[in-house]
mmCIF file of C-alpha atoms in Angstrom:
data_model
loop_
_atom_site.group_PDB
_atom_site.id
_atom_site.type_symbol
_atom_site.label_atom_id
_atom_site.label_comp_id
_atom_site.label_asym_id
_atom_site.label_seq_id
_atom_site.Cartn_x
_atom_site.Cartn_y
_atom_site.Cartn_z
ATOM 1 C CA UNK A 1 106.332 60.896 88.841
ATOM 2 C CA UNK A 2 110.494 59.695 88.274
ATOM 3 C CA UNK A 3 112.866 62.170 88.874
ATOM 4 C CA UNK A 4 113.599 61.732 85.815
ATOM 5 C CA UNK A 5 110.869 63.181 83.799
ATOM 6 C CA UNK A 6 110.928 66.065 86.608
ATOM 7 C CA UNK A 7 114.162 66.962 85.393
ATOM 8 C CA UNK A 8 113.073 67.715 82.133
ATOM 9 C CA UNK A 9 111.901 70.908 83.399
ATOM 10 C CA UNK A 10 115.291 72.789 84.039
ATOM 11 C CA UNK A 11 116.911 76.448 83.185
ATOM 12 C CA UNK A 12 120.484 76.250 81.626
ATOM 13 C CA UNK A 13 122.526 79.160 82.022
ATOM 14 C CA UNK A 14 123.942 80.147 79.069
ATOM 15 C CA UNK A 15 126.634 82.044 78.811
ATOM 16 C CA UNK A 16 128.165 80.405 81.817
ATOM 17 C CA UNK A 17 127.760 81.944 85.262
ATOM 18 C CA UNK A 18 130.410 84.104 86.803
ATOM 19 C CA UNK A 19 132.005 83.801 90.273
ATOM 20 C CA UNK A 20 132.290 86.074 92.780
ATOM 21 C CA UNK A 21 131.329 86.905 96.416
ATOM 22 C CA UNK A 22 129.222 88.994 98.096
ATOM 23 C CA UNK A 23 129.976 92.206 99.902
ATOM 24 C CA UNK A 24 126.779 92.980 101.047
ATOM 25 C CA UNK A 25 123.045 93.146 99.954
ATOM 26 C CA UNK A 26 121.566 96.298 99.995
ATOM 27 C CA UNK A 27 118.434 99.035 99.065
ATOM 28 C CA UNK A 28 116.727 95.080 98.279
ATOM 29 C CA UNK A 29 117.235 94.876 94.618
ATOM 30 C CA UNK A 30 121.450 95.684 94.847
ATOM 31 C CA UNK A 31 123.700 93.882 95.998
ATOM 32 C CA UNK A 32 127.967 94.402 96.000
ATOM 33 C CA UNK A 33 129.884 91.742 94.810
ATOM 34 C CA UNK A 34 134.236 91.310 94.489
ATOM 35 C CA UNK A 35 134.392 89.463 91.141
ATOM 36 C CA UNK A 36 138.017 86.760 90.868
ATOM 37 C CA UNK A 37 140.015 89.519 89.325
ATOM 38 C CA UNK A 38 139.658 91.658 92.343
ATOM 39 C CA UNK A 39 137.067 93.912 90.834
ATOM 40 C CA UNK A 40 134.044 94.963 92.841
ATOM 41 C CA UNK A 41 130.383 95.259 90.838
ATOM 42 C CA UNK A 42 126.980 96.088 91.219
ATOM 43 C CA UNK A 43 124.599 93.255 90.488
ATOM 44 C CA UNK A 44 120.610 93.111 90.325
ATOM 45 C CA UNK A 45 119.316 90.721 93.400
ATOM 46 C CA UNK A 46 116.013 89.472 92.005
ATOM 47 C CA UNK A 47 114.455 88.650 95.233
ATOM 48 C CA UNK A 48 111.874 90.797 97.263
ATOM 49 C CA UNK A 49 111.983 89.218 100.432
ATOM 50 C CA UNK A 50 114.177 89.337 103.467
ATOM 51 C CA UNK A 51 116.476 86.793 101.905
ATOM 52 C CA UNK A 52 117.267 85.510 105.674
ATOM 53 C CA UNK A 53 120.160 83.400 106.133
ATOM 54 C CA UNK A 54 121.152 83.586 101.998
ATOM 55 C CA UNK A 55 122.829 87.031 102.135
ATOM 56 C CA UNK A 56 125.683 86.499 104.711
ATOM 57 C CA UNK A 57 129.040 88.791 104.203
ATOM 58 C CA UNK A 58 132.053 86.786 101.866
ATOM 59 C CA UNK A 59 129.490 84.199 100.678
ATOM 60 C CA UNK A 60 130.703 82.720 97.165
ATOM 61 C CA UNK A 61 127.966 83.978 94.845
ATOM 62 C CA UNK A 62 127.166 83.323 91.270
ATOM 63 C CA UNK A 63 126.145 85.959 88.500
ATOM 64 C CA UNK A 64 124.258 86.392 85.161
ATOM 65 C CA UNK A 65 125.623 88.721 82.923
ATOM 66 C CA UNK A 66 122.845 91.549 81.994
ATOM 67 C CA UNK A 67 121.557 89.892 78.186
ATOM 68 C CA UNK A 68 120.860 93.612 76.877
ATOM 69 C CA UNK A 69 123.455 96.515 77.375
ATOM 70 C CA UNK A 70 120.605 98.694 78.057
ATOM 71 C CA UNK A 71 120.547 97.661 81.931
ATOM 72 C CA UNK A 72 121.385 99.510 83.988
ATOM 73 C CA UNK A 73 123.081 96.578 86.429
ATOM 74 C CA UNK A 74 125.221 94.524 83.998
ATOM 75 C CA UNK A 75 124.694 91.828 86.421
ATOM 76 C CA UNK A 76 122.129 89.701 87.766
ATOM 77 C CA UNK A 77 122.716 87.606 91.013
ATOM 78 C CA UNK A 78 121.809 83.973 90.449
ATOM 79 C CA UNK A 79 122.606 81.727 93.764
ATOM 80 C CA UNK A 80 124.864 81.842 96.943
ATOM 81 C CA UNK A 81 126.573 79.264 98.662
ATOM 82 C CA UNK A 82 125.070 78.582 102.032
ATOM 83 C CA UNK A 83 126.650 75.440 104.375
ATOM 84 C CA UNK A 84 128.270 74.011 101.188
ATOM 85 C CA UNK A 85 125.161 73.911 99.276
ATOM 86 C CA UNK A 86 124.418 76.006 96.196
ATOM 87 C CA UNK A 87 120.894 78.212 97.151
ATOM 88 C CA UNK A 88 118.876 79.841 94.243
ATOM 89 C CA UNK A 89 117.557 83.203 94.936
ATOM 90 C CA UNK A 90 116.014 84.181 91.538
ATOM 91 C CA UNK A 91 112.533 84.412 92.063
ATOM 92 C CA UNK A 92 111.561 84.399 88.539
ATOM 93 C CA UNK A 93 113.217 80.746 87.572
ATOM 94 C CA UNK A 94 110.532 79.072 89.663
ATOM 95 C CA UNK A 95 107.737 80.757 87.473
ATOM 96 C CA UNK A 96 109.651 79.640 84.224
ATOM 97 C CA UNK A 97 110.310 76.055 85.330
ATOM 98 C CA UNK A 98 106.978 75.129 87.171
ATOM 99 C CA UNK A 99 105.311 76.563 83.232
ATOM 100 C CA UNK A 100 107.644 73.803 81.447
ATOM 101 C CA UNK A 101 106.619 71.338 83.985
ATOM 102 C CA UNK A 102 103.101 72.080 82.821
ATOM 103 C CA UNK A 103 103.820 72.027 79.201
ATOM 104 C CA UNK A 104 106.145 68.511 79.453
ATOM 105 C CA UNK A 105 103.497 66.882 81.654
ATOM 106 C CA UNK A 106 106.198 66.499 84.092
ATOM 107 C CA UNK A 107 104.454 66.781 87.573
ATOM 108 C CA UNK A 108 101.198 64.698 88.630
ATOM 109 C CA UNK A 109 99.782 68.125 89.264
ATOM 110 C CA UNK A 110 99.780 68.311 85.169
ATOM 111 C CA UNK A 111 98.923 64.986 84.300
ATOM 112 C CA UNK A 112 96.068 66.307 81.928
ATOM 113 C CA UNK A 113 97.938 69.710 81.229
ATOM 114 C CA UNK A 114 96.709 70.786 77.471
ATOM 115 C CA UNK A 115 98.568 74.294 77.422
ATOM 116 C CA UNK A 116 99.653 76.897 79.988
ATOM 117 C CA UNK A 117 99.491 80.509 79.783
ATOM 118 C CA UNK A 118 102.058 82.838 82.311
ATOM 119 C CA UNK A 119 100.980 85.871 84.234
ATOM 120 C CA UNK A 120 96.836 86.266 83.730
ATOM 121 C CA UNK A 121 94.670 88.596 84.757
ATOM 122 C CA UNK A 122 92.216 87.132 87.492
ATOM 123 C CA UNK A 123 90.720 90.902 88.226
ATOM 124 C CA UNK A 124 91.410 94.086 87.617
ATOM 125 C CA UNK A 125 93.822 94.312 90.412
ATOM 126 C CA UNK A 126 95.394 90.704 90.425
ATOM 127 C CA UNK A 127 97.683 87.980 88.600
ATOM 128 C CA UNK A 128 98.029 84.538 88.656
ATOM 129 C CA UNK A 129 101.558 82.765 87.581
ATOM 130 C CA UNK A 130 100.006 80.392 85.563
ATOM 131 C CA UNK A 131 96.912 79.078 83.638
ATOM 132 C CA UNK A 132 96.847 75.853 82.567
ATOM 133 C CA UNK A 133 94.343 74.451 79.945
ATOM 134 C CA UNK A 134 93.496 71.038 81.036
ATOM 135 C CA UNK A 135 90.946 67.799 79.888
ATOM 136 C CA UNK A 136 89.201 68.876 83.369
ATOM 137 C CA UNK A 137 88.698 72.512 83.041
ATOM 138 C CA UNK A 138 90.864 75.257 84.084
ATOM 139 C CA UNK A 139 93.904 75.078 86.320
ATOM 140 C CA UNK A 140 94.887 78.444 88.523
ATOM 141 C CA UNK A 141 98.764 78.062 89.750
ATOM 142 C CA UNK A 142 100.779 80.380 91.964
ATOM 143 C CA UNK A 143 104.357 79.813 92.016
ATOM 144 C CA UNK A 144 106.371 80.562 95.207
ATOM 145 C CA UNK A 145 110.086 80.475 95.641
ATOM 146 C CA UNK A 146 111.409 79.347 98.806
ATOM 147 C CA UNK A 147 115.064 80.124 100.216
ATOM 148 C CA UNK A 148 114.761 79.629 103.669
ATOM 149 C CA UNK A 149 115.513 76.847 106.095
ATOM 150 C CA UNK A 150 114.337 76.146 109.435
ATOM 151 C CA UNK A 151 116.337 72.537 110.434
ATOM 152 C CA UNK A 152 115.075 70.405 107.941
ATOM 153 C CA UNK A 153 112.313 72.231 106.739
ATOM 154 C CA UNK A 154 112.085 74.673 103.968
ATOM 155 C CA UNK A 155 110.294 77.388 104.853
ATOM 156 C CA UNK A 156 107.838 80.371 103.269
ATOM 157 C CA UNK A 157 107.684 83.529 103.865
ATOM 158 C CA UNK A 158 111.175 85.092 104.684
ATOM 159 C CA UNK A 159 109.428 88.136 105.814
ATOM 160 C CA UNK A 160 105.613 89.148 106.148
ATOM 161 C CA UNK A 161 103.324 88.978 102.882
ATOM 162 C CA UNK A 162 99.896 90.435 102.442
ATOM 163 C CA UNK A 163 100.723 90.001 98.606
ATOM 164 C CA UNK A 164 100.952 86.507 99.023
ATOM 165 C CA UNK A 165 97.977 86.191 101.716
ATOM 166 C CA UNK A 166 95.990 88.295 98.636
ATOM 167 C CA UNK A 167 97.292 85.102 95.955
ATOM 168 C CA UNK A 168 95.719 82.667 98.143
ATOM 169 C CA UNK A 169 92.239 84.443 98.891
ATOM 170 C CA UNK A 170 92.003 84.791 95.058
ATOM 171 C CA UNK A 171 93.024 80.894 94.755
ATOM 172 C CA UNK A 172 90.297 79.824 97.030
ATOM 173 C CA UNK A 173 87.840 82.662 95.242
ATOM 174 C CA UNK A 174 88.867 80.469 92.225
ATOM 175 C CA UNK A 175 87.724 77.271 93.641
ATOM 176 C CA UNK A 176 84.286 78.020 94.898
ATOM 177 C CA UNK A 177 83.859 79.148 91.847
ATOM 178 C CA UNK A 178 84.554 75.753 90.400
ATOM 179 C CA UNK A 179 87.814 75.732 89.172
ATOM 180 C CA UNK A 180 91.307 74.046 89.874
ATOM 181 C CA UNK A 181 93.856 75.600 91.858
ATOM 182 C CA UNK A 182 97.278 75.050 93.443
ATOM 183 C CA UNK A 183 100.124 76.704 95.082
ATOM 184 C CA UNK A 184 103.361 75.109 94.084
ATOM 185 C CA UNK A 185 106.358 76.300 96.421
ATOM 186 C CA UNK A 186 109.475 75.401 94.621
ATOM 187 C CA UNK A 187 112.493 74.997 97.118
ATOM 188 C CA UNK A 188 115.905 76.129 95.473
ATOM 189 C CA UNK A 189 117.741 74.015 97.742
ATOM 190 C CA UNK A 190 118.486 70.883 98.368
ATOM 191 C CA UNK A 191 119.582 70.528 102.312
ATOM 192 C CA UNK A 192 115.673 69.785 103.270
ATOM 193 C CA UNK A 193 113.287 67.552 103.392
ATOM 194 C CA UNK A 194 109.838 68.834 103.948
ATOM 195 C CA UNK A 195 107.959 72.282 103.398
ATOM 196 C CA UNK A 196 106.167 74.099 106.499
ATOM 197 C CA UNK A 197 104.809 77.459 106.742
ATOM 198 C CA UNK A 198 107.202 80.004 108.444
ATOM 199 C CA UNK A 199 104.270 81.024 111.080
ATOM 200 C CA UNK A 200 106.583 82.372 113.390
ATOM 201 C CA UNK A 201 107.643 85.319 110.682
ATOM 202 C CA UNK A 202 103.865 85.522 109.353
ATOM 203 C CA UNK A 203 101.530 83.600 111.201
ATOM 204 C CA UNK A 204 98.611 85.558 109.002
ATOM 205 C CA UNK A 205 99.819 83.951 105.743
ATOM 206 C CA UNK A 206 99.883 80.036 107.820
ATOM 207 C CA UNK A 207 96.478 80.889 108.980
ATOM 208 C CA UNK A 208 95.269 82.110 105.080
ATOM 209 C CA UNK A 209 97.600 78.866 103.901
ATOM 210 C CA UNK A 210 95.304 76.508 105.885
ATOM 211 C CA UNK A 211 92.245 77.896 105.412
ATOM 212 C CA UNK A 212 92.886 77.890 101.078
ATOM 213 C CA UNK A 213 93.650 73.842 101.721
ATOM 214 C CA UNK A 214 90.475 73.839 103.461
ATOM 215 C CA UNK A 215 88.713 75.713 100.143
ATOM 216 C CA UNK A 216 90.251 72.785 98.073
ATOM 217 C CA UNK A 217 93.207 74.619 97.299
ATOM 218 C CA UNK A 218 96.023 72.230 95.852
ATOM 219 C CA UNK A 219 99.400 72.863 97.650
ATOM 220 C CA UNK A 220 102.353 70.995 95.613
ATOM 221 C CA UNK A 221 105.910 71.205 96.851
ATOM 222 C CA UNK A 222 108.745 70.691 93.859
ATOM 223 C CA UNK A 223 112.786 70.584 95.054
ATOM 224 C CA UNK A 224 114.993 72.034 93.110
ATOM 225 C CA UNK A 225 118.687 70.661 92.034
ATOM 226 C CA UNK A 226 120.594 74.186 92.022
ATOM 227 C CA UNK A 227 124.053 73.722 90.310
ATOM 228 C CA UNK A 228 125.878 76.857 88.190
ATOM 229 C CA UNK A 229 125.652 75.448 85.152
ATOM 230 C CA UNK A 230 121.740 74.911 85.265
ATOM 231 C CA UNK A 231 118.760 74.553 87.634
ATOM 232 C CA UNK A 232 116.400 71.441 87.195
ATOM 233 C CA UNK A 233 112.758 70.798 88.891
ATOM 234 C CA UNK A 234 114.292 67.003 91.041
ATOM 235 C CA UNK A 235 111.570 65.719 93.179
ATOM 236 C CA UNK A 236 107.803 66.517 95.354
ATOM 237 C CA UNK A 237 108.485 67.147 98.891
ATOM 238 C CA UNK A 238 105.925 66.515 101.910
ATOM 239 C CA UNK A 239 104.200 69.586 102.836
ATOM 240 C CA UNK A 240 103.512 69.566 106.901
ATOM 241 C CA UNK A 241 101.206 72.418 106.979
ATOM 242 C CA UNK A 242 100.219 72.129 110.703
ATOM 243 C CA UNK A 243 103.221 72.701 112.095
#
C-alpha cells in the first residue's frame, strides 16, 4: 500500500489548534496548561494510561477547543512536543482514522473492506473498535494508540492493562470461532521505526500478545504523521513481537 493512499485516512483539526504548554498532568483526565497570553486553563487529557515520557513539565502542547459549551473543560489536549517531534495523545483519533482506513480501502488489512461499523457489542460485557463487513466474512479490529518510545521502538502498554489483555482473549475467542481478527496499534509519532511489546511494564499483556498471534490473530502496525493542523495514517511499521 503507497503512502499515499494511507494518507487519505487523516483527522483535520478544524478550528485550528491552540498553543500552549503544560504545567502539569494531573487526577489522569486534567491537565494545567499556560496558554500565549499568559493565561493558565484546565484542559481534558484524553488518555488513560501512564502517558510516560509525553507529560514532562513546560512541554509546548497543543489544544482543541471544547465543540459544545456544555463541557465542563473548554479544552481538550491534542499532542505535546517531545525531542522536537510533535506526539499525539488522543486516544480516540486512532479509532476514527483506522475506521476511514477501512471505509477508503486504504490499508492491505482492508483490501476487501465492504463497510465498517465502530464500537460493537461482542458479549454482554465487551466491545470491539471496529467491525468490518468484508467479501471474506467478518473482520474483528481493536485499535490501540501508542505514545511511548523505547530507542527506536514504539512501545504498548505505558502502564499495566488487563482491559487490553481482556481485547485480545476476545480477539482470539473470535478466531476459533472462524472469524477475522486484528489488532492495529497506531503509533502517533514519528521518531520510530518498529513496534515491540513493552514487556518490561506488562509482561502479562506480551505473553497474551503472543499467544493471540499464535490463535491467528492479525497484528497490523500503522505510523502516524502528527502535525497541528491535522493527523494522517503515513505508513505499516514492522512489528518485532519477540523481543
Amino acid at each position: 500500500m503507497s503512502e499515499a493512499g494511507l494518507e487519505g485516512a487523516r483527522h483535520v483539526f478544524d478550528p485550528p489548534l491552540i498553543a500552549g504548554r503544560l504545567v502539569r498532568r494531573y487526577k489522569r483526565f486534567l491537565a494545567e496548561v499556560t496558554l500565549a497570553d499568559g493565561q493558565v486553563v484546565t484542559a481534558h487529557c484524553p488518555n488513560s494510561g501512564s502517558m510516560l515520557g509525553c507529560d514532562p513539565p513546560g512541554a509546548p502542547v497543543r489544544l482543541s477547543p471544547a465543540a459544545t459549551p456544555q463541557r465542563r473543560t473548554k479544552y481538550g489536549w491534542e499532542m505535546v512536543l517531545i525531542d522536537d517531534g510533535w506526539v499525539g495523545i488522543n486516544t480516540a483519533l486512532p479509532n476514527e482514522l483506522v475506521a476511514q482506513a477501512a471505509r477508503l480501502r486504504a490499508l492491505p488489512l482492508f483490501a476487501d473492506a465492504l463497510e465498517a461499523r465502530r464500537e460493537v457489542k461482542v458479549s454482554a460485557h465487551a466491545r470491539l473498535d471496529l467491525l468490518v463487513r468484508t467479501s471474506q466474512g467478518p473482520l474483528w479490529v481493536e485499535v490501540k494508540n501508542v505514545t511511548l518510545k523505547h530507542g527506536p521502538a514504539a512501545a504498548f502498554p505505558d502502564a499495566r492493562t488487563e482491559r487490553g489483555a481482556k481485547h485480545l482473549r476476545e480477539l482470539a475467542r473470535l478466531k476459533a470461532q472462524g472469524d477475522r481478527a486484528a489488532l492495529v496499534f497506531v503509533v502517533q509519532r514519528g521518531d520510530v521505526e518498529f513496534f515491540a511489546p513493552a514487556r518490561a511494564i506488562d509482561p502479562d499483556y506480551a505473553a497474551e500478545l503472543g499467544r493471540a498471534v499464535a490463535a491467528g490473530v492479525e497484528v497490523v502496525v500503522v505510523q502516524a504523521r502528527v502535525e497541528p493542523r491535522a493527523v494522517a495514517l503515513w505508513r505499516q511499521l514492522p512489528a518485532r513481537l519477540d523481543r
